[in-house]
Coordinates of C-alpha atoms in Angstrom, one line a residue:
S257 CA 7.8 -49.2 -46.7
D258 CA 9.4 -51.7 -44.4
L259 CA 11.7 -49.0 -43.0
L260 CA 8.9 -46.6 -42.1
E261 CA 5.2 -47.1 -41.8
L262 CA 3.6 -43.9 -40.2
N263 CA 0.2 -43.5 -38.5
L264 CA -1.2 -40.1 -37.4
T265 CA -4.4 -39.9 -35.4
G266 CA -6.2 -36.8 -33.9
Y267 CA -9.3 -37.1 -31.8
Y268 CA -11.9 -35.0 -29.9
T269 CA -14.5 -36.3 -27.5
K270 CA -17.2 -34.4 -25.6
H271 CA -19.4 -36.0 -22.9
Q272 CA -22.1 -33.5 -21.8
R273 CA -25.3 -33.4 -19.8
I274 CA -27.8 -30.6 -20.3
G275 CA -30.1 -29.6 -17.4
S276 CA -33.7 -28.3 -17.7
T277 CA -34.7 -25.9 -20.4
S278 CA -35.2 -23.2 -17.9
T279 CA -31.7 -23.3 -16.5
N280 CA -29.8 -24.7 -19.6
V281 CA -26.9 -25.7 -17.3
K282 CA -24.3 -27.9 -19.1
W283 CA -21.9 -30.2 -17.3
G284 CA -19.3 -31.9 -19.3
V285 CA -15.8 -33.2 -20.0
E286 CA -13.8 -32.5 -23.2
T287 CA -10.8 -34.4 -24.3
K288 CA -8.5 -33.5 -27.2
G289 CA -5.5 -35.6 -28.3
G290 CA -3.2 -36.9 -30.9
K291 CA -1.0 -39.9 -31.6
I292 CA 2.1 -40.4 -33.8
G293 CA 3.1 -44.0 -34.3
A294 CA 5.7 -45.6 -36.5
K295 CA 6.9 -49.1 -37.4
S296 CA 10.2 -50.2 -38.9
K297 CA 11.1 -53.7 -40.1
F298 CA 14.7 -54.8 -40.6
E299 CA 17.1 -57.7 -40.0
T300 CA 20.3 -58.1 -38.1
G301 CA 21.9 -61.4 -38.7
D302 CA 19.4 -64.1 -37.9
L303 CA 17.1 -61.7 -36.0
A304 CA 14.1 -60.2 -37.6
H305 CA 13.1 -56.9 -35.9
T306 CA 9.8 -55.0 -35.9
L307 CA 10.5 -51.7 -34.1
R308 CA 7.5 -49.7 -32.9
Y309 CA 7.8 -46.2 -31.5
G310 CA 5.8 -43.1 -31.1
F311 CA 4.4 -40.2 -29.1
D312 CA 0.9 -39.7 -27.5
Y313 CA -0.7 -36.6 -26.0
Y314 CA -4.1 -35.7 -24.7
R315 CA -5.7 -32.8 -22.7
S316 CA -8.9 -33.5 -20.7
E317 CA -10.9 -30.7 -19.1
N318 CA -14.2 -30.6 -17.0
Y319 CA -16.6 -27.7 -17.1
V320 CA -20.0 -26.3 -16.0
K321 CA -21.7 -23.6 -18.1
P322 CA -22.6 -21.1 -16.9
G323 CA -20.6 -20.6 -13.7
N324 CA -17.4 -22.4 -14.8
L325 CA -15.3 -21.1 -11.8
R326 CA -13.0 -24.1 -11.1
P327 CA -12.4 -26.1 -14.2
E328 CA -9.5 -28.7 -14.0
K329 CA -7.2 -29.7 -16.8
V330 CA -5.0 -32.8 -17.3
D331 CA -2.1 -32.9 -19.8
N332 CA -0.5 -36.2 -20.5
Y333 CA 2.5 -36.8 -22.7
S334 CA 4.2 -40.1 -23.4
F335 CA 6.9 -41.6 -25.5
Y336 CA 7.3 -45.3 -26.2
I337 CA 9.5 -47.8 -28.0
E338 CA 9.5 -51.6 -28.4
D339 CA 11.3 -54.1 -30.5
A340 CA 9.8 -57.4 -31.5
M341 CA 12.8 -59.6 -32.2
R342 CA 12.1 -62.9 -33.9
Y343 CA 14.4 -65.9 -34.0
G344 CA 12.9 -69.0 -35.5
G345 CA 9.7 -69.6 -33.5
L346 CA 10.6 -67.4 -30.6
T347 CA 9.7 -63.7 -30.4
V348 CA 11.0 -61.5 -27.6
T349 CA 9.6 -58.0 -27.3
P350 CA 11.2 -55.6 -24.7
G351 CA 9.6 -52.2 -24.5
I352 CA 9.7 -49.0 -22.4
R353 CA 7.4 -46.0 -22.0
Y354 CA 8.1 -42.6 -20.5
E355 CA 5.0 -40.7 -19.3
R356 CA 4.5 -37.2 -17.9
H357 CA 1.2 -36.5 -16.2
E358 CA 0.1 -33.0 -15.1
L359 CA -3.1 -32.1 -13.3
K360 CA -3.9 -28.4 -13.0
T361 CA -6.2 -27.8 -10.0
Y362 CA -6.6 -25.6 -6.9
N363 CA -5.7 -25.1 -3.3
G364 CA -7.6 -22.9 -0.8
R365 CA -11.0 -21.4 -0.4
G366 CA -12.8 -18.3 -1.6
A367 CA -10.5 -15.3 -2.1
N368 CA -7.6 -17.3 -0.8
I369 CA -7.8 -20.0 -3.5
S370 CA -4.8 -20.4 -5.8
S371 CA -3.8 -22.8 -8.6
Y372 CA -2.0 -26.0 -7.9
K373 CA -0.4 -28.6 -10.2
Y374 CA 0.3 -32.2 -9.6
K375 CA 3.2 -33.5 -11.6
F376 CA 4.2 -37.1 -12.1
N377 CA 7.0 -38.7 -14.3
E378 CA 7.1 -42.5 -14.8
V379 CA 9.2 -44.9 -16.7
S380 CA 7.4 -48.1 -17.4
P381 CA 9.2 -51.2 -18.8
A382 CA 7.5 -54.2 -20.4
L383 CA 8.5 -57.6 -21.8
A384 CA 6.6 -60.1 -23.9
L385 CA 7.5 -63.6 -25.0
D386 CA 5.8 -65.6 -27.7
Y387 CA 6.8 -69.1 -28.9
E388 CA 5.5 -71.1 -31.8
I389 CA 5.7 -74.7 -30.5
G390 CA 4.6 -76.4 -33.7
A391 CA 1.6 -78.4 -35.0
G392 CA -0.6 -75.3 -34.5
F393 CA 0.3 -74.8 -30.9
G394 CA 1.8 -71.6 -29.3
A395 CA 2.5 -70.1 -25.9
F396 CA 3.0 -66.6 -24.7
A397 CA 3.7 -64.6 -21.5
S398 CA 4.1 -60.9 -20.7
Y399 CA 4.9 -58.4 -18.0
A400 CA 4.2 -54.7 -18.0
R401 CA 4.5 -51.9 -15.4
V402 CA 1.3 -49.8 -15.3
F403 CA 0.9 -46.2 -14.3
R404 CA -2.0 -43.7 -14.1
G405 CA -2.1 -40.2 -12.7
P406 CA -5.0 -38.3 -11.1
D407 CA -7.8 -37.4 -13.5
V408 CA -10.2 -34.4 -13.5
M409 CA -13.0 -34.5 -10.9
E410 CA -16.7 -34.8 -11.8
S411 CA -17.7 -31.9 -14.0
M412 CA -20.2 -30.6 -11.4
M413 CA -17.3 -29.7 -9.2
A414 CA -16.1 -27.2 -11.8
A415 CA -18.8 -24.8 -10.6
G416 CA -16.8 -24.3 -7.4
T417 CA -19.9 -24.9 -5.3
S418 CA -21.9 -27.9 -4.0
R419 CA -25.6 -27.5 -3.3
G420 CA -25.1 -23.7 -3.2
R421 CA -22.2 -23.9 -0.7
P422 CA -18.7 -22.9 -1.8
L423 CA -16.1 -25.6 -2.0
S424 CA -12.6 -25.7 -0.6
W425 CA -9.8 -27.3 -2.4
M426 CA -7.0 -29.0 -0.5
A427 CA -3.8 -30.0 -2.3
N428 CA -2.3 -33.2 -1.0
E429 CA 1.5 -33.0 -1.3
N430 CA 1.7 -36.7 -0.4
L431 CA -0.5 -37.9 -3.2
K432 CA 1.1 -40.8 -5.2
A433 CA 0.2 -41.9 -8.7
T434 CA -1.4 -45.3 -9.2
T435 CA 1.2 -47.9 -10.2
G436 CA 1.2 -51.6 -10.5
N437 CA 2.4 -54.8 -12.3
A438 CA 0.5 -56.7 -14.9
Y439 CA 1.2 -60.3 -15.7
E440 CA -0.2 -62.7 -18.4
I441 CA 0.4 -66.2 -19.5
G442 CA -1.4 -68.4 -21.9
G443 CA -1.5 -70.7 -24.9
R444 CA -3.2 -71.0 -28.3
Y445 CA -4.0 -73.5 -31.0
K446 CA -4.9 -73.0 -34.6
S447 CA -5.8 -75.6 -37.3
E448 CA -6.5 -75.1 -41.0
L449 CA -9.7 -76.9 -42.0
G450 CA -9.4 -75.9 -45.7
E451 CA -8.1 -73.2 -48.0
N452 CA -10.3 -70.5 -46.4
S453 CA -11.4 -72.2 -43.2
S454 CA -9.8 -72.6 -39.8
V455 CA -10.4 -73.0 -36.1
S456 CA -8.4 -71.3 -33.3
L457 CA -8.5 -71.4 -29.5
T458 CA -6.8 -69.1 -26.9
A459 CA -6.7 -69.5 -23.1
K460 CA -4.9 -67.2 -20.7
Y461 CA -4.5 -66.3 -17.0
F462 CA -4.0 -62.7 -16.1
R463 CA -3.1 -60.8 -12.9
T464 CA -2.7 -57.1 -12.2
E465 CA -1.6 -55.7 -8.8
Y466 CA -2.4 -52.0 -8.3
K467 CA -1.0 -49.7 -5.6
N468 CA -2.2 -46.3 -4.5
L469 CA -5.6 -46.1 -6.1
I470 CA -6.7 -42.5 -6.1
V471 CA -10.1 -41.1 -4.9
D472 CA -11.3 -37.5 -5.0
N473 CA -13.9 -36.8 -2.3
N474 CA -14.9 -34.6 0.5
A475 CA -12.0 -34.7 3.0
A476 CA -12.3 -36.9 6.0
G477 CA -10.2 -37.2 9.1
G478 CA -7.1 -39.3 9.1
I479 CA -6.3 -39.0 5.4
V480 CA -2.6 -38.0 4.9
G481 CA -2.3 -34.6 3.5
C482 CA -6.0 -33.7 3.8
P483 CA -7.8 -31.6 6.4
G484 CA -9.5 -33.6 9.1
G485 CA -13.2 -33.7 8.7
A486 CA -13.6 -30.3 6.8
A487 CA -17.0 -30.1 5.2
N488 CA -17.3 -29.3 1.5
T489 CA -13.5 -29.7 1.0
L490 CA -12.3 -31.6 -2.1
C491 CA -9.1 -33.5 -1.5
R492 CA -7.5 -36.3 -3.5
A493 CA -6.1 -39.2 -1.5
N494 CA -4.7 -42.6 -2.0
A495 CA -7.3 -45.3 -1.1
G496 CA -5.2 -48.5 -1.0
G497 CA -4.6 -51.0 -3.7
A498 CA -6.3 -53.9 -5.5
D499 CA -5.3 -57.3 -7.0
I500 CA -7.2 -58.5 -10.0
D501 CA -6.8 -62.0 -11.3
G502 CA -8.8 -64.0 -13.8
V503 CA -9.0 -66.3 -16.8
E504 CA -10.0 -65.6 -20.4
L505 CA -11.1 -68.1 -23.1
F506 CA -11.6 -67.3 -26.8
A507 CA -12.5 -69.4 -29.8
R508 CA -13.0 -68.6 -33.5
L509 CA -14.3 -70.7 -36.4
I510 CA -13.9 -69.4 -40.0
L511 CA -15.8 -71.2 -42.8
D512 CA -15.1 -69.4 -46.1
D513 CA -17.1 -66.1 -45.8
L514 CA -18.5 -66.9 -42.4
S515 CA -16.7 -66.2 -39.1
L516 CA -18.0 -67.2 -35.7
A517 CA -16.3 -66.2 -32.4
A518 CA -17.1 -66.7 -28.7
G519 CA -15.3 -65.5 -25.5
Y520 CA -15.5 -65.9 -21.7
T521 CA -13.9 -63.9 -19.0
H522 CA -13.9 -64.5 -15.2
Q523 CA -12.2 -62.2 -12.8
H524 CA -12.0 -61.4 -9.1
I525 CA -11.0 -58.2 -7.4
E526 CA -9.5 -58.2 -3.9
Y527 CA -9.0 -54.7 -2.4
K528 CA -5.9 -54.3 -0.3
D529 CA -4.8 -51.8 2.4
R530 CA -8.1 -49.9 2.2
V531 CA -8.3 -46.5 4.0
R532 CA -11.0 -46.1 6.6
S533 CA -13.7 -43.4 6.0
G534 CA -16.4 -43.4 8.8
S535 CA -18.0 -46.8 8.9
G536 CA -16.7 -47.8 5.4
Y537 CA -13.7 -47.1 3.2
L538 CA -12.5 -44.6 0.6
S539 CA -13.6 -45.9 -2.7
S540 CA -11.4 -45.6 -5.8
N541 CA -12.5 -44.2 -9.2
I542 CA -9.6 -45.6 -11.1
I543 CA -10.3 -49.3 -11.9
G544 CA -14.0 -49.5 -11.0
Y545 CA -15.8 -49.8 -7.7
R546 CA -16.6 -53.5 -7.4
D547 CA -16.1 -56.9 -8.8
Y548 CA -18.5 -58.0 -11.6
G549 CA -20.1 -61.0 -13.0
D550 CA -18.8 -63.4 -15.6
K551 CA -18.7 -62.0 -19.1
Y552 CA -19.7 -63.9 -22.3
T553 CA -19.3 -62.6 -25.8
F554 CA -20.4 -63.9 -29.2
N555 CA -19.6 -62.4 -32.7
A556 CA -20.8 -63.5 -36.1
E557 CA -19.6 -61.9 -39.4
Y558 CA -20.5 -62.7 -43.0
A559 CA -18.6 -61.3 -46.0
I560 CA -20.4 -60.5 -49.2
S561 CA -17.4 -60.2 -51.5
A562 CA -19.2 -59.2 -54.6
A563 CA -20.6 -56.1 -52.9
D564 CA -17.5 -55.4 -50.7
L565 CA -19.7 -55.7 -47.6
L566 CA -19.2 -57.3 -44.2
L567 CA -22.3 -57.9 -42.0
G568 CA -21.8 -58.4 -38.3
Y569 CA -23.6 -59.1 -35.0
N570 CA -22.2 -58.8 -31.4
L571 CA -23.7 -60.2 -28.2
L572 CA -22.4 -59.1 -24.8
F573 CA -23.8 -60.9 -21.7
F574 CA -22.8 -60.3 -18.1
D575 CA -24.0 -62.8 -15.5
S576 CA -25.4 -61.8 -12.1
K577 CA -23.1 -62.0 -9.1
N578 CA -22.9 -61.1 -5.4
V579 CA -20.1 -58.6 -5.3
A580 CA -18.4 -56.3 -2.8
S581 CA -17.8 -52.6 -3.4
A582 CA -14.4 -51.0 -2.8
N583 CA -16.0 -48.8 -0.1
S584 CA -17.9 -51.5 1.8
D585 CA -17.6 -55.1 3.2
K586 CA -21.3 -55.6 2.4
K587 CA -22.1 -57.6 -0.7
T588 CA -24.7 -56.5 -3.3
K589 CA -26.2 -58.6 -6.1
V590 CA -25.7 -57.0 -9.5
P591 CA -28.2 -58.2 -12.1
S592 CA -27.4 -59.8 -15.4
Y593 CA -27.9 -58.1 -18.7
A594 CA -27.4 -58.7 -22.5
V595 CA -26.7 -56.2 -25.2
H596 CA -27.1 -56.8 -28.9
D597 CA -25.3 -54.9 -31.7
L598 CA -25.7 -55.0 -35.5
Y599 CA -23.1 -53.5 -37.9
V600 CA -22.1 -53.3 -41.6
T601 CA -18.8 -52.3 -43.2
Y602 CA -18.2 -51.3 -46.8
A603 CA -14.5 -51.6 -47.8
P604 CA -13.8 -52.0 -51.5
D605 CA -10.5 -53.8 -52.3
S606 CA -10.3 -52.6 -55.9
G607 CA -11.3 -49.7 -58.1
R608 CA -11.2 -46.0 -57.5
F609 CA -12.4 -46.3 -53.8
K610 CA -9.9 -48.9 -52.8
G611 CA -8.7 -48.1 -49.2
L612 CA -12.0 -46.4 -48.2
E613 CA -13.9 -47.9 -45.3
I614 CA -17.4 -46.9 -44.1
N615 CA -18.9 -48.4 -40.9
A616 CA -22.4 -48.1 -39.7
G617 CA -24.3 -49.9 -36.9
V618 CA -27.2 -50.1 -34.5
Y619 CA -25.9 -50.6 -31.0
N620 CA -28.0 -51.8 -28.1
L621 CA -30.5 -53.0 -30.7
F622 CA -33.4 -53.7 -28.2
D623 CA -32.9 -50.5 -26.2
K624 CA -32.0 -52.4 -23.1
A625 CA -31.9 -50.4 -19.9
Y626 CA -28.9 -51.6 -18.0
A627 CA -26.1 -50.5 -15.7
S628 CA -22.5 -51.5 -15.9
H629 CA -21.3 -53.8 -13.1
S630 CA -18.2 -51.6 -12.6
Q631 CA -20.0 -48.3 -12.0
R632 CA -19.4 -46.6 -8.7
S633 CA -22.7 -45.4 -7.2
A634 CA -25.6 -47.8 -7.8
D635 CA -26.7 -50.3 -5.2
F636 CA -29.0 -51.7 -8.0
T637 CA -31.9 -51.4 -5.6
G638 CA -34.0 -48.5 -4.4
D639 CA -34.1 -45.2 -6.3
S640 CA -33.3 -45.8 -10.0
N641 CA -32.3 -42.1 -10.3
A642 CA -29.0 -43.0 -8.5
I643 CA -28.0 -45.5 -11.3
D644 CA -25.7 -44.4 -14.1
W645 CA -27.7 -46.0 -17.0
E646 CA -25.8 -47.0 -20.1
P647 CA -26.7 -45.6 -23.5
G648 CA -29.9 -46.9 -25.2

């Protein structure tokens, strides 16, 4: 009903790599979570309210089997509430989220090792404005406080050893969570071309300013809270910040049962206050490791109403670009790539199966070998074994 629309979601994901058949070692990360979301609609005088509120929880854990000596766990809890208040053509949406983030890890070495827990509590406000100007035009702007706590380390670290040598774990009492401010402003236009046909355009500028990006790495000298230069010592540290700004354009054309859409995104990352590490800098594993090329998207969908089917095609293209990594001033050229997807949806709108939805697809149709521009390790030259290839 308008007073209560409830959505419940539970999920489980498992990313795993299996070694040779002789060793059968398994490295992986498991995540379990749930979401409870609700929406209530009501009016107070001339204001129409859409109230959204809910609770999210997830647990993420890394592992190595056999030899799972030092697995880490993250527990994340959050509550949120927002109220979209509409008066005429203006909608104002204030919101707030409370988040508690806990990472269970270790401190010490060998027999002297003990458990250690990082705990963070954050209250994040947000505000969005939307105005229907008229004649199909609209404008919008938003602000949100962003927050993210430290994640589990790479699954291979859960063995407690590196290349046969035992690892030390150093807790950093001075570690700060990643926080920041996200801004967005833009405009849109929509025109009806017929009873079931329309064209729409959206353009926006966005900027996000991150502070205290987090890196987990072998400890190096000069890092606050970490031992100076201790080999095989894992220590989380703040690696500076980053400012991201860019533009996004999107267009959609609907002609009866045919829908065509195209998008373009350009962004630039500027790393701030980076922390020195030898001849380079500590690199962060929170938002990505380097800038990336311009992104182009295209989507086509065709509805076959008589059969309750929707046929679709997606194209994703990243242009090549000379980019700088978070841990270096040297620029590297990342290559372009294109990925093609086909999909079909069956969703009857009447009969005994009304409400059912079945989706199927073939993703990366041409089995393209490519690497994401935002991955951390690849120089895109030399030994291809160092590249984190995306799925075929």
